[in-house]
Tab-separated table of C-alpha atoms in Angstrom:
chain	number	residue	atom	x	y	z
A	1	MET	CA	22.936	48.028	37.135
A	2	SER	CA	21.810	47.522	33.622
A	3	ARG	CA	24.128	45.976	31.147
A	4	ARG	CA	24.638	47.945	27.955
A	5	ARG	CA	24.394	45.645	25.010
A	6	ASN	CA	27.193	45.886	22.530
A	7	ARG	CA	26.111	46.708	19.038
A	8	ALA	CA	28.173	43.789	17.850
A	9	ASP	CA	26.001	41.413	19.971
A	10	ALA	CA	22.776	42.491	18.334
A	11	PRO	CA	21.954	41.091	14.940
A	12	GLU	CA	21.095	43.464	12.175
A	13	LEU	CA	17.401	43.595	11.269
A	14	SER	CA	18.281	42.414	7.778
A	15	GLU	CA	19.815	39.296	9.319
A	16	THR	CA	16.668	38.391	11.261
A	17	LEU	CA	14.505	38.463	8.117
A	18	GLU	CA	14.778	35.842	5.408
A	19	LYS	CA	15.914	37.407	2.198
A	20	PRO	CA	13.384	36.940	-0.578
A	21	LYS	CA	14.449	34.579	-3.351
A	22	SER	CA	15.246	36.069	-6.685
A	23	PHE	CA	13.111	35.081	-9.650
A	24	MET	CA	15.953	33.100	-11.156
A	25	SER	CA	16.534	31.213	-7.861
A	26	TRP	CA	12.821	30.335	-7.746
A	27	VAL	CA	12.958	29.065	-11.342
A	28	LYS	CA	16.078	27.014	-10.599
A	29	ASP	CA	14.505	25.366	-7.569
A	30	THR	CA	11.266	24.696	-9.417
A	31	VAL	CA	12.791	23.053	-12.468
A	32	ASN	CA	14.818	20.740	-10.162
A	33	VAL	CA	11.599	19.026	-9.134
A	34	PRO	CA	11.863	15.630	-10.963
A	35	LYS	CA	8.489	15.769	-12.703
A	36	VAL	CA	8.840	19.397	-13.819
A	37	LYS	CA	12.388	18.765	-14.914
A	38	LYS	CA	11.273	15.735	-16.937
A	39	VAL	CA	8.448	17.656	-18.660
A	40	VAL	CA	10.726	20.605	-19.542
A	41	ARG	CA	13.368	18.247	-20.988
A	42	LEU	CA	10.791	16.265	-22.935
A	43	GLY	CA	9.240	19.504	-24.288
A	44	ALA	CA	12.642	20.761	-25.422
A	45	ASP	CA	13.358	17.504	-27.231
A	46	ILE	CA	10.017	17.586	-29.025
A	47	PHE	CA	10.536	21.252	-29.979
A	48	THR	CA	13.931	20.319	-31.413
A	49	ALA	CA	12.312	17.504	-33.403
A	50	ALA	CA	9.749	19.953	-34.816
A	51	MET	CA	12.350	22.503	-35.901
A	52	PRO	CA	12.729	21.227	-39.515
A	53	PHE	CA	9.025	21.791	-40.183
A	54	ILE	CA	9.051	25.186	-38.454
A	55	GLU	CA	12.024	26.396	-40.459
A	56	GLU	CA	10.797	24.993	-43.775
A	57	PRO	CA	7.133	23.902	-43.836
A	58	GLY	CA	6.312	21.096	-46.220
A	59	TYR	CA	5.198	17.491	-46.465
A	60	TRP	CA	8.683	16.096	-46.276
A	61	THR	CA	9.766	18.204	-43.279
A	62	ALA	CA	6.400	17.532	-41.548
A	63	ALA	CA	6.874	13.774	-41.859
A	64	LYS	CA	10.484	14.117	-40.696
A	65	SER	CA	9.434	16.123	-37.596
A	66	VAL	CA	6.603	13.699	-36.736
A	67	PHE	CA	8.900	10.668	-36.794
A	68	ALA	CA	11.592	12.536	-34.839
A	69	ALA	CA	9.044	13.531	-32.161
A	70	GLY	CA	7.740	9.956	-32.074
A	71	LYS	CA	11.248	8.692	-31.547
A	72	VAL	CA	11.663	11.064	-28.580
A	73	LEU	CA	8.418	9.884	-27.004
A	74	VAL	CA	9.256	6.184	-27.446
A	75	GLU	CA	12.825	6.382	-26.203
A	76	ASP	CA	12.448	8.930	-23.415
A	77	MET	CA	8.929	8.208	-22.128
A	78	GLU	CA	9.155	7.047	-18.519
A	79	PHE	CA	6.499	6.062	-15.965
A	80	TRP	CA	5.844	7.769	-12.673
A	81	SER	CA	6.527	4.984	-10.199
A	82	ASP	CA	3.997	6.268	-7.673
A	83	ASP	CA	1.166	6.170	-10.226
A	84	TYR	CA	1.940	3.058	-12.238
A	85	PHE	CA	-0.007	0.551	-10.136
A	86	ILE	CA	-2.884	2.914	-9.364
A	87	GLY	CA	-6.023	1.874	-11.214
A	88	ASP	CA	-8.268	-1.089	-11.872
A	89	GLU	CA	-5.620	-3.117	-13.699
A	90	TRP	CA	-3.705	-4.015	-10.512
A	91	SER	CA	-4.824	-5.301	-7.080
A	92	LEU	CA	-3.198	-6.275	-3.808
A	93	PRO	CA	-3.380	-10.080	-3.319
A	94	TYR	CA	-3.024	-9.791	0.432
A	95	THR	CA	-2.608	-7.040	3.010
A	96	ARG	CA	0.574	-5.024	3.147
A	97	ASP	CA	1.705	-6.860	6.288
A	98	PHE	CA	2.597	-9.888	4.157
A	99	ASN	CA	4.688	-7.990	1.590
A	100	GLY	CA	7.956	-9.449	2.737
A	101	ILE	CA	6.618	-13.038	2.603
A	102	ILE	CA	4.957	-12.553	-0.791
A	103	LEU	CA	8.040	-10.846	-2.212
A	104	LYS	CA	10.129	-13.960	-1.510
A	105	VAL	CA	7.701	-15.935	-3.664
A	106	VAL	CA	7.463	-13.351	-6.470
A	107	SER	CA	11.273	-12.940	-6.598
A	108	GLN	CA	11.649	-16.552	-7.732
A	109	PHE	CA	10.255	-15.656	-11.163
A	110	PRO	CA	11.915	-13.676	-13.978
A	111	TYR	CA	11.089	-9.979	-14.177
A	112	GLU	CA	11.595	-6.958	-16.430
A	113	THR	CA	12.712	-3.626	-15.149
A	114	MET	CA	11.055	-0.443	-16.433
A	115	LYS	CA	12.538	3.082	-16.225
A	116	SER	CA	10.898	5.397	-13.742
A	117	SER	CA	10.722	9.156	-13.609
A	118	ASP	CA	12.143	8.911	-10.118
A	119	GLU	CA	15.791	8.003	-10.381
A	120	SER	CA	15.634	6.214	-7.034
A	121	SER	CA	12.756	3.888	-8.003
A	122	LEU	CA	12.471	0.981	-10.433
A	123	ILE	CA	9.279	-0.656	-11.676
A	124	ARG	CA	9.542	-4.425	-11.889
A	125	ILE	CA	7.021	-6.526	-13.784
A	126	VAL	CA	7.150	-10.249	-12.892
A	127	ASP	CA	5.876	-13.149	-15.026
A	128	MET	CA	4.533	-15.835	-12.635
A	129	ASN	CA	3.768	-18.597	-15.118
A	130	GLY	CA	1.565	-16.338	-17.207
A	131	ILE	CA	0.284	-14.258	-14.277
A	132	LYS	CA	1.648	-10.736	-14.042
A	133	ALA	CA	2.814	-9.294	-10.719
A	134	GLY	CA	4.692	-6.106	-10.026
A	135	TYR	CA	6.137	-3.727	-7.504
A	136	VAL	CA	8.159	-0.539	-7.125
A	137	TYR	CA	11.676	-1.144	-5.826
A	138	LYS	CA	13.139	1.876	-4.054
A	139	THR	CA	16.863	1.570	-4.690
A	140	LYS	CA	18.120	4.029	-2.055
A	141	LEU	CA	16.013	2.592	0.769
A	142	ASN	CA	16.225	-0.973	-0.577
A	143	THR	CA	12.503	-1.455	0.144
A	144	VAL	CA	9.251	-2.478	-1.519
A	145	ASP	CA	6.025	-0.964	-0.269
A	146	ASN	CA	3.433	-3.141	-2.027
A	147	VAL	CA	3.289	-6.189	-4.268
A	148	TYR	CA	0.513	-6.209	-6.892
A	149	VAL	CA	-1.073	-8.831	-9.098
A	150	GLU	CA	-3.028	-8.122	-12.297
A	151	THR	CA	-6.700	-7.853	-11.415
A	152	GLU	CA	-7.894	-10.155	-14.214
A	153	LYS	CA	-5.954	-13.072	-12.725
A	154	LEU	CA	-6.043	-12.060	-9.069
A	155	GLU	CA	-7.554	-15.296	-7.748
A	156	GLU	CA	-5.125	-17.374	-9.806
A	157	GLY	CA	-2.264	-15.315	-8.470
A	158	LYS	CA	-3.378	-15.751	-4.856
A	159	THR	CA	-3.720	-19.513	-5.352
A	160	LEU	CA	-0.252	-19.704	-6.871
A	161	ILE	CA	1.293	-17.634	-4.045
A	162	LYS	CA	-0.418	-19.802	-1.412
A	163	LYS	CA	0.798	-23.013	-3.095
A	164	MET	CA	4.390	-21.779	-3.264
A	165	LEU	CA	4.296	-20.723	0.386
A	166	TRP	CA	3.115	-24.203	1.287
A	167	ASP	CA	5.897	-25.718	-0.783
A	168	GLN	CA	8.424	-23.361	0.809
A	169	TYR	CA	7.528	-24.259	4.410
A	170	LYS	CA	6.340	-27.779	3.519
A	171	ASP	CA	4.606	-29.317	6.563
A	172	ALA	CA	6.620	-27.374	9.131
A	173	ASN	CA	5.017	-25.980	12.247
A	174	LEU	CA	5.330	-22.198	12.060
A	175	VAL	CA	5.498	-19.300	14.485
A	176	MET	CA	4.276	-15.901	13.325
A	177	ARG	CA	5.563	-12.739	14.899
A	178	GLN	CA	5.449	-9.084	14.164
A	179	ASN	CA	8.617	-7.496	12.750
A	180	LYS	CA	8.961	-4.508	15.049
A	181	ALA	CA	12.181	-3.321	13.461
A	182	ARG	CA	11.943	-0.880	10.612
A	183	PRO	CA	12.197	-2.821	7.355
A	184	GLY	CA	15.730	-2.404	6.023
A	185	SER	CA	15.709	-4.464	2.868
A	186	GLU	CA	13.350	-5.588	0.159
A	187	ASP	CA	13.137	-9.009	1.726
A	188	GLU	CA	11.752	-7.786	5.066
A	189	GLY	CA	8.141	-7.092	6.001
A	190	ARG	CA	5.866	-6.456	8.933
A	191	ILE	CA	5.141	-10.181	9.454
A	192	VAL	CA	7.909	-12.749	9.991
A	193	LEU	CA	7.342	-16.500	9.710
A	194	GLU	CA	9.820	-18.933	11.191
A	195	PRO	CA	9.914	-22.695	11.908
A	196	ASP	CA	8.504	-23.348	15.385
A	197	ASP	CA	11.209	-25.216	17.284
A	198	ALA	CA	10.832	-23.512	20.643
A	199	PHE	CA	9.275	-26.558	22.279
A	200	THR	CA	9.686	-30.291	21.689
A	201	SER	CA	7.283	-33.095	22.397
A	202	MET	CA	7.642	-35.247	25.502
A	203	LYS	CA	5.509	-38.344	25.689
A	204	SER	CA	3.303	-38.438	28.729
A	205	LYS	CA	0.317	-40.418	29.881
A	206	ARG	CA	-1.774	-37.353	30.423
A	207	ALA	CA	-1.022	-35.838	27.013
A	208	SER	CA	-1.731	-39.196	25.372
A	209	GLU	CA	-5.112	-39.636	27.132
A	210	TYR	CA	-6.167	-36.056	26.351
A	211	SER	CA	-5.082	-36.438	22.722
A	212	THR	CA	-7.348	-39.487	22.442
A	213	TYR	CA	-10.248	-37.500	23.802
A	214	LEU	CA	-9.586	-34.581	21.420
A	215	LYS	CA	-9.343	-36.940	18.463
A	216	LYS	CA	-12.866	-38.172	19.205
A	217	CYS	CA	-14.127	-34.587	19.155
A	218	ILE	CA	-12.342	-33.726	15.906
A	219	ASP	CA	-13.349	-36.944	14.176
A	220	ALA	CA	-16.926	-36.045	14.996
A	221	GLY	CA	-16.462	-32.670	13.314
A	222	VAL	CA	-16.388	-30.748	16.591
A	223	SER	CA	-13.586	-28.180	16.897
A	224	ARG	CA	-12.087	-27.573	20.332
A	225	SER	CA	-10.521	-24.579	22.067
A	226	VAL	CA	-8.556	-25.490	25.210
A	227	MET	CA	-6.937	-23.389	27.883
A	228	LEU	CA	-4.014	-25.061	29.699
A	229	TYR	CA	-3.498	-23.041	32.878
A	230	GLY	CA	-1.276	-23.423	35.905
A	231	PRO	CA	1.956	-22.158	37.509
A	232	PRO	CA	4.836	-21.056	35.246
A	233	GLY	CA	7.222	-23.791	34.147
A	234	THR	CA	4.837	-26.706	34.615
A	235	GLY	CA	5.202	-27.779	30.982
A	236	LYS	CA	1.998	-26.360	29.525
A	237	SER	CA	3.665	-25.403	26.251
A	238	THR	CA	5.409	-28.782	26.091
A	239	MET	CA	2.066	-30.494	26.652
A	240	ALA	CA	0.444	-28.422	23.931
A	241	ARG	CA	3.218	-29.350	21.457
A	242	THR	CA	2.943	-33.041	22.453
A	243	ILE	CA	-0.824	-33.084	21.915
A	244	ILE	CA	-0.546	-31.483	18.467
A	245	ASP	CA	2.232	-33.798	17.396
A	246	THR	CA	0.303	-36.813	18.673
A	247	LEU	CA	-2.705	-35.760	16.582
A	248	ASN	CA	-0.330	-35.257	13.606
A	249	MET	CA	-1.526	-31.679	13.097
A	250	ARG	CA	0.165	-28.780	11.417
A	251	SER	CA	0.262	-25.875	13.872
A	252	PHE	CA	0.597	-22.114	13.770
A	253	ARG	CA	1.940	-20.505	16.933
A	254	ILE	CA	1.247	-16.801	17.456
A	255	ARG	CA	3.153	-14.713	19.969
A	256	VAL	CA	0.668	-13.309	22.403
A	257	GLU	CA	2.293	-9.856	22.296
A	258	ASP	CA	1.455	-9.743	18.585
A	259	VAL	CA	-2.153	-11.006	18.919
A	260	ALA	CA	-3.299	-7.682	20.353
A	261	SER	CA	-0.931	-5.431	18.340
A	262	LEU	CA	-1.734	-6.893	14.892
A	263	GLU	CA	-4.893	-6.026	13.017
A	264	SER	CA	-7.518	-8.758	13.157
A	265	SER	CA	-7.564	-8.836	9.390
A	266	THR	CA	-3.857	-9.712	9.380
A	267	LEU	CA	-4.403	-12.664	11.732
A	268	PHE	CA	-7.427	-13.879	9.751
A	269	GLU	CA	-5.505	-13.604	6.491
A	270	ALA	CA	-2.599	-15.645	7.923
A	271	ILE	CA	-5.021	-18.420	8.785
A	272	THR	CA	-6.585	-18.174	5.331
A	273	ILE	CA	-3.207	-18.459	3.597
A	274	PHE	CA	-1.654	-21.286	5.596
A	275	GLU	CA	-4.792	-23.163	6.762
A	276	PRO	CA	-3.225	-24.710	9.894
A	277	ASP	CA	-4.942	-27.535	11.740
A	278	ALA	CA	-4.114	-26.065	15.170
A	279	ILE	CA	-3.167	-22.771	16.746
A	280	ILE	CA	-1.058	-22.256	19.864
A	281	LEU	CA	-1.303	-19.041	21.898
A	282	ASP	CA	1.467	-18.949	24.527
A	283	ASP	CA	1.092	-16.957	27.767
A	284	PHE	CA	-2.346	-15.757	26.778
A	285	ASP	CA	-2.881	-13.985	30.120
A	286	ARG	CA	-0.231	-11.454	29.073
A	287	ALA	CA	-2.416	-10.152	26.268
A	288	HIS	CA	-3.704	-6.584	26.497
A	289	ALA	CA	-7.099	-5.249	25.350
A	290	GLN	CA	-8.751	-8.639	25.932
A	291	ALA	CA	-12.156	-7.501	24.688
A	292	GLN	CA	-10.666	-7.058	21.236
A	293	LEU	CA	-9.572	-10.726	21.246
A	294	LEU	CA	-13.082	-12.209	21.517
A	295	GLU	CA	-13.763	-11.956	17.788
A	296	THR	CA	-10.315	-13.382	17.065
A	297	LEU	CA	-10.877	-16.401	19.293
A	298	GLU	CA	-14.243	-17.118	17.680
A	299	PHE	CA	-12.714	-16.810	14.189
A	300	PHE	CA	-9.985	-19.283	15.138
A	301	GLN	CA	-12.496	-21.822	16.379
A	302	ARG	CA	-14.521	-21.562	13.161
A	303	HIS	CA	-11.494	-22.038	10.875
A	304	VAL	CA	-9.176	-24.465	12.676
A	305	LYS	CA	-9.725	-27.796	14.364
A	306	LEU	CA	-7.913	-27.065	17.620
A	307	VAL	CA	-6.878	-23.951	19.577
A	308	ILE	CA	-4.636	-24.327	22.615
A	309	ALA	CA	-3.741	-21.379	24.825
A	310	THR	CA	-1.346	-21.534	27.776
A	311	VAL	CA	-2.079	-19.357	30.797
A	312	ASN	CA	-0.128	-18.825	34.022
A	313	ASP	CA	-2.810	-16.959	35.958
A	314	ARG	CA	-6.322	-17.291	34.626
A	315	ASN	CA	-7.579	-14.768	37.192
A	316	LEU	CA	-6.089	-12.067	34.957
A	317	LEU	CA	-8.559	-12.969	32.195
A	318	ASP	CA	-12.069	-11.658	31.731
A	319	GLU	CA	-14.790	-14.211	32.376
A	320	ALA	CA	-16.219	-13.371	28.934
A	321	ILE	CA	-13.146	-14.923	27.355
A	322	MET	CA	-13.520	-18.215	29.228
A	323	ARG	CA	-16.977	-19.162	28.051
A	324	PRO	CA	-17.523	-21.966	25.516
A	325	GLY	CA	-17.101	-20.766	21.961
A	326	ARG	CA	-13.924	-18.983	22.977
A	327	PHE	CA	-12.467	-21.527	25.323
A	328	ASP	CA	-14.488	-24.694	25.470
A	329	GLU	CA	-12.385	-26.464	28.057
A	330	LEU	CA	-10.149	-25.358	30.929
A	331	VAL	CA	-7.426	-27.811	31.936
A	332	PHE	CA	-5.382	-27.195	35.082
A	333	VAL	CA	-1.704	-28.237	34.779
A	334	LYS	CA	0.066	-28.295	38.104
A	335	GLN	CA	2.822	-30.665	37.080
A	336	MET	CA	3.662	-33.096	34.291
A	337	ASP	CA	3.237	-36.794	34.914
A	338	ASP	CA	5.952	-39.248	35.938
A	339	ASP	CA	6.875	-40.171	32.345
A	340	VAL	CA	7.957	-36.620	31.530
A	341	VAL	CA	9.793	-36.233	34.860
A	342	ARG	CA	11.821	-39.393	34.237
A	343	THR	CA	12.560	-38.298	30.668
A	344	VAL	CA	13.833	-34.893	31.852
A	345	LEU	CA	15.949	-36.411	34.628
A	346	GLY	CA	17.479	-39.019	32.429
A	347	PRO	CA	18.859	-42.355	33.711
A	348	GLU	CA	21.842	-40.664	35.401
A	349	HIS	CA	19.664	-38.523	37.735
A	350	CYS	CA	16.671	-40.784	38.402
A	351	ASP	CA	17.796	-41.062	42.045
A	352	ALA	CA	16.244	-37.623	42.582
A	353	PHE	CA	12.822	-38.623	41.186
A	354	ASP	CA	10.993	-38.679	44.560
A	355	VAL	CA	12.460	-35.264	45.441
A	356	VAL	CA	11.568	-33.386	42.238
A	357	LYS	CA	8.578	-35.301	40.858
A	358	GLU	CA	6.114	-32.567	41.923
A	359	TRP	CA	8.251	-29.725	40.621
A	360	PRO	CA	7.432	-27.807	37.459
A	361	VAL	CA	9.388	-29.069	34.457
A	362	ALA	CA	11.452	-25.890	34.191
A	363	PHE	CA	12.792	-26.416	37.706
A	364	ILE	CA	13.601	-30.067	37.013
A	365	GLN	CA	15.541	-29.040	33.921
A	366	GLU	CA	17.505	-26.492	35.988
A	367	TYR	CA	18.287	-29.163	38.581
A	368	VAL	CA	19.668	-31.469	35.874
A	369	LYS	CA	21.865	-28.652	34.566
A	370	ARG	CA	23.314	-27.992	38.028
A	371	ARG	CA	24.013	-31.684	38.622
A	372	LYS	CA	26.431	-31.593	35.686
A	373	PHE	CA	28.929	-29.410	37.541
A	374	MET	CA	27.996	-29.537	41.227
A	375	SER	CA	29.342	-31.829	43.921
A	376	PRO	CA	26.825	-33.953	45.897
A	377	GLU	CA	26.928	-31.440	48.761
A	378	GLU	CA	26.362	-28.487	46.442
A	379	ALA	CA	23.561	-30.345	44.675
A	380	ALA	CA	21.809	-30.940	47.998
A	381	ALA	CA	21.926	-27.254	48.904
A	382	SER	CA	20.797	-26.372	45.410
A	383	THR	CA	17.805	-28.708	45.777
A	384	GLU	CA	16.670	-26.840	48.880
A	385	GLU	CA	16.965	-23.497	47.095
A	386	LEU	CA	14.945	-24.706	44.114
A	387	ALA	CA	12.324	-26.237	46.388
A	388	LEU	CA	11.778	-22.857	48.098
A	389	ARG	CA	11.302	-21.209	44.699
A	390	VAL	CA	8.797	-23.884	43.693
A	391	LYS	CA	6.821	-23.275	46.883
A	392	ARG	CA	6.431	-19.614	45.955
A	393	LEU	CA	4.499	-20.713	42.849
A	394	GLU	CA	1.643	-22.046	44.988
A	395	LYS	CA	-0.129	-18.710	44.578
A	396	TYR	CA	-0.956	-19.808	41.013
A	397	ASN	CA	-2.691	-22.970	42.190
A	398	ASP	CA	-6.414	-22.642	41.681
A	399	VAL	CA	-7.315	-25.002	44.511
A	400	ASP	CA	-11.076	-24.607	44.157
A	401	ASP	CA	-10.933	-25.537	40.481
A	402	VAL	CA	-8.690	-28.554	41.158
A	403	GLU	CA	-11.002	-29.955	43.847
A	404	LYS	CA	-14.075	-29.223	41.744
A	405	MET	CA	-12.603	-30.946	38.686
A	406	ALA	CA	-11.577	-33.940	40.731
A	407	ARG	CA	-15.062	-34.206	42.145
A	408	LEU	CA	-16.696	-33.910	38.753
A	409	MET	CA	-14.368	-36.567	37.306
A	410	ASN	CA	-15.060	-38.923	40.192
A	411	LYS	CA	-18.798	-38.658	39.524
A	412	THR	CA	-18.312	-39.760	35.982
A	413	LYS	CA	-16.646	-43.038	37.026
A	414	THR	CA	-19.947	-44.861	37.458
A	415	THR	CA	-21.476	-48.225	36.765
A	416	LYS	CA	-23.073	-48.838	33.382
A	417	SER	CA	-26.643	-47.500	33.119
A	418	THR	CA	-29.250	-49.472	31.211
A	419	THR	CA	-31.245	-46.357	30.271
A	420	VAL	CA	-29.708	-43.854	27.906
A	421	GLY	CA	-29.457	-40.527	29.693
A	422	ALA	CA	-30.402	-41.980	33.087
A	423	VAL	CA	-28.391	-40.892	36.148
A	424	PRO	CA	-26.572	-43.891	37.724
A	425	ASP	CA	-27.391	-44.761	41.328
A	426	ASN	CA	-23.911	-43.933	42.617
A	427	PHE	CA	-23.496	-40.683	40.695
A	428	TYR	CA	-24.168	-38.581	43.733
A	429	GLU	CA	-22.141	-40.652	46.189
A	430	ASP	CA	-20.364	-37.469	47.336
A	431	GLY	CA	-23.548	-35.455	47.351
A	432	PRO	CA	-25.138	-33.690	44.366
A	433	ILE	CA	-23.164	-31.076	42.485
A	434	THR	CA	-24.403	-27.700	43.614
A	435	GLU	CA	-25.216	-24.815	41.315
A	436	ASP	CA	-22.289	-22.880	42.779
A	437	GLU	CA	-19.905	-25.700	41.746
A	438	LEU	CA	-20.938	-25.380	38.163
A	439	ASP	CA	-20.945	-21.596	38.016
A	440	ASP	CA	-18.745	-19.645	40.449
A	441	ASP	CA	-19.065	-16.264	38.762
A	442	LYS	CA	-22.573	-15.190	37.952
A	443	ASP	CA	-21.520	-11.718	36.763
A	444	ASP	CA	-20.521	-11.943	33.152
A	445	THR	CA	-20.105	-8.648	31.381
A	446	ASP	CA	-19.601	-9.862	27.866
A	447	PRO	CA	-19.132	-7.086	25.320
A	448	LEU	CA	-20.165	-9.484	22.550
A	449	PRO	CA	-23.368	-11.524	22.428
């Protein structure tokens, strides 16, 4: 049974069609556009200034109208904020990603504010010790899109900005991350720099010996890129920090999530600005689009003395990444040495040294926390639970690599040879190193030469 539709339910045809705007409505909407509104107002003021000459032409009235019109232009002339910095007179010192950082430097100098045609925008011209900089400040959004420096003194401006950034952060180790939140104030930008205090140094025999080796490389003018790989929580990041502090280097840590998401030019520019001695890349195996990182790794090695990446599972990485020039050395870290273990345990818990000495540092730290509030019986049960969790990490142990490295190291502990370059008699005491030992993976699909 069909339902008869009530006339009241159906909209009138006139309601379904948009009523055309009247001419006066169109004019009203048009003249509300800021630029048109400004031009109309300015034209009306100039016409008013010209009225004396129109009504009574003559030299006196002409001069009076000219000066009146000039006064209108001088007092009421405003700049279009969107167009002010367009042209050859102004240039961007660095990419837009660093706006927030640069703005903190520029804001330390006095500035003049210029009227803009847009009521929600202000043009600010900054005097940086004789070098002009400027930006458009959007008052409603409380944001700044770009910071400019006068083109004639661009290089001087970049040098001054770099120096002030160095002074601001002094010799601090820094961590750079991407600001994923929408900028909400003029002090925020796409790149955020913070002091790097996530990891502290812990003296260890292994870190000390490896630091001595790296110092020989660096003193000889040879940069190094090192991958520290092994199970999670074994102290790879702590070892990286200890090595860098031992070498007295200024470091720049980059969050691996941001390495792939940031433009390469942004990463390169950060290195150019801050010129760190070393770079730390934590949890590098979590990076996506690894092929895009090859150029970045090579750039790092050309411009810094030391690159250290920490990796939990190196099997997740392309073989192309692990060749020399990107990562020169691979160092397996199964556990930290006894010095670190005793430091973490502290004198009050050294009785557990033999039980936990082969555990990853993160698990030893958790054990120490539990001992603060557990009874001896609870601590014993807790130790068993932590031991089971440690055992599950054995899947990360690259046994073949460990045995191979041990064998290679044993072959280097030889008697002194009288001939430079000669192979010592006892070098092959365990048998010669086979070709397979030196190169497990023959297939290397490297997208870059």
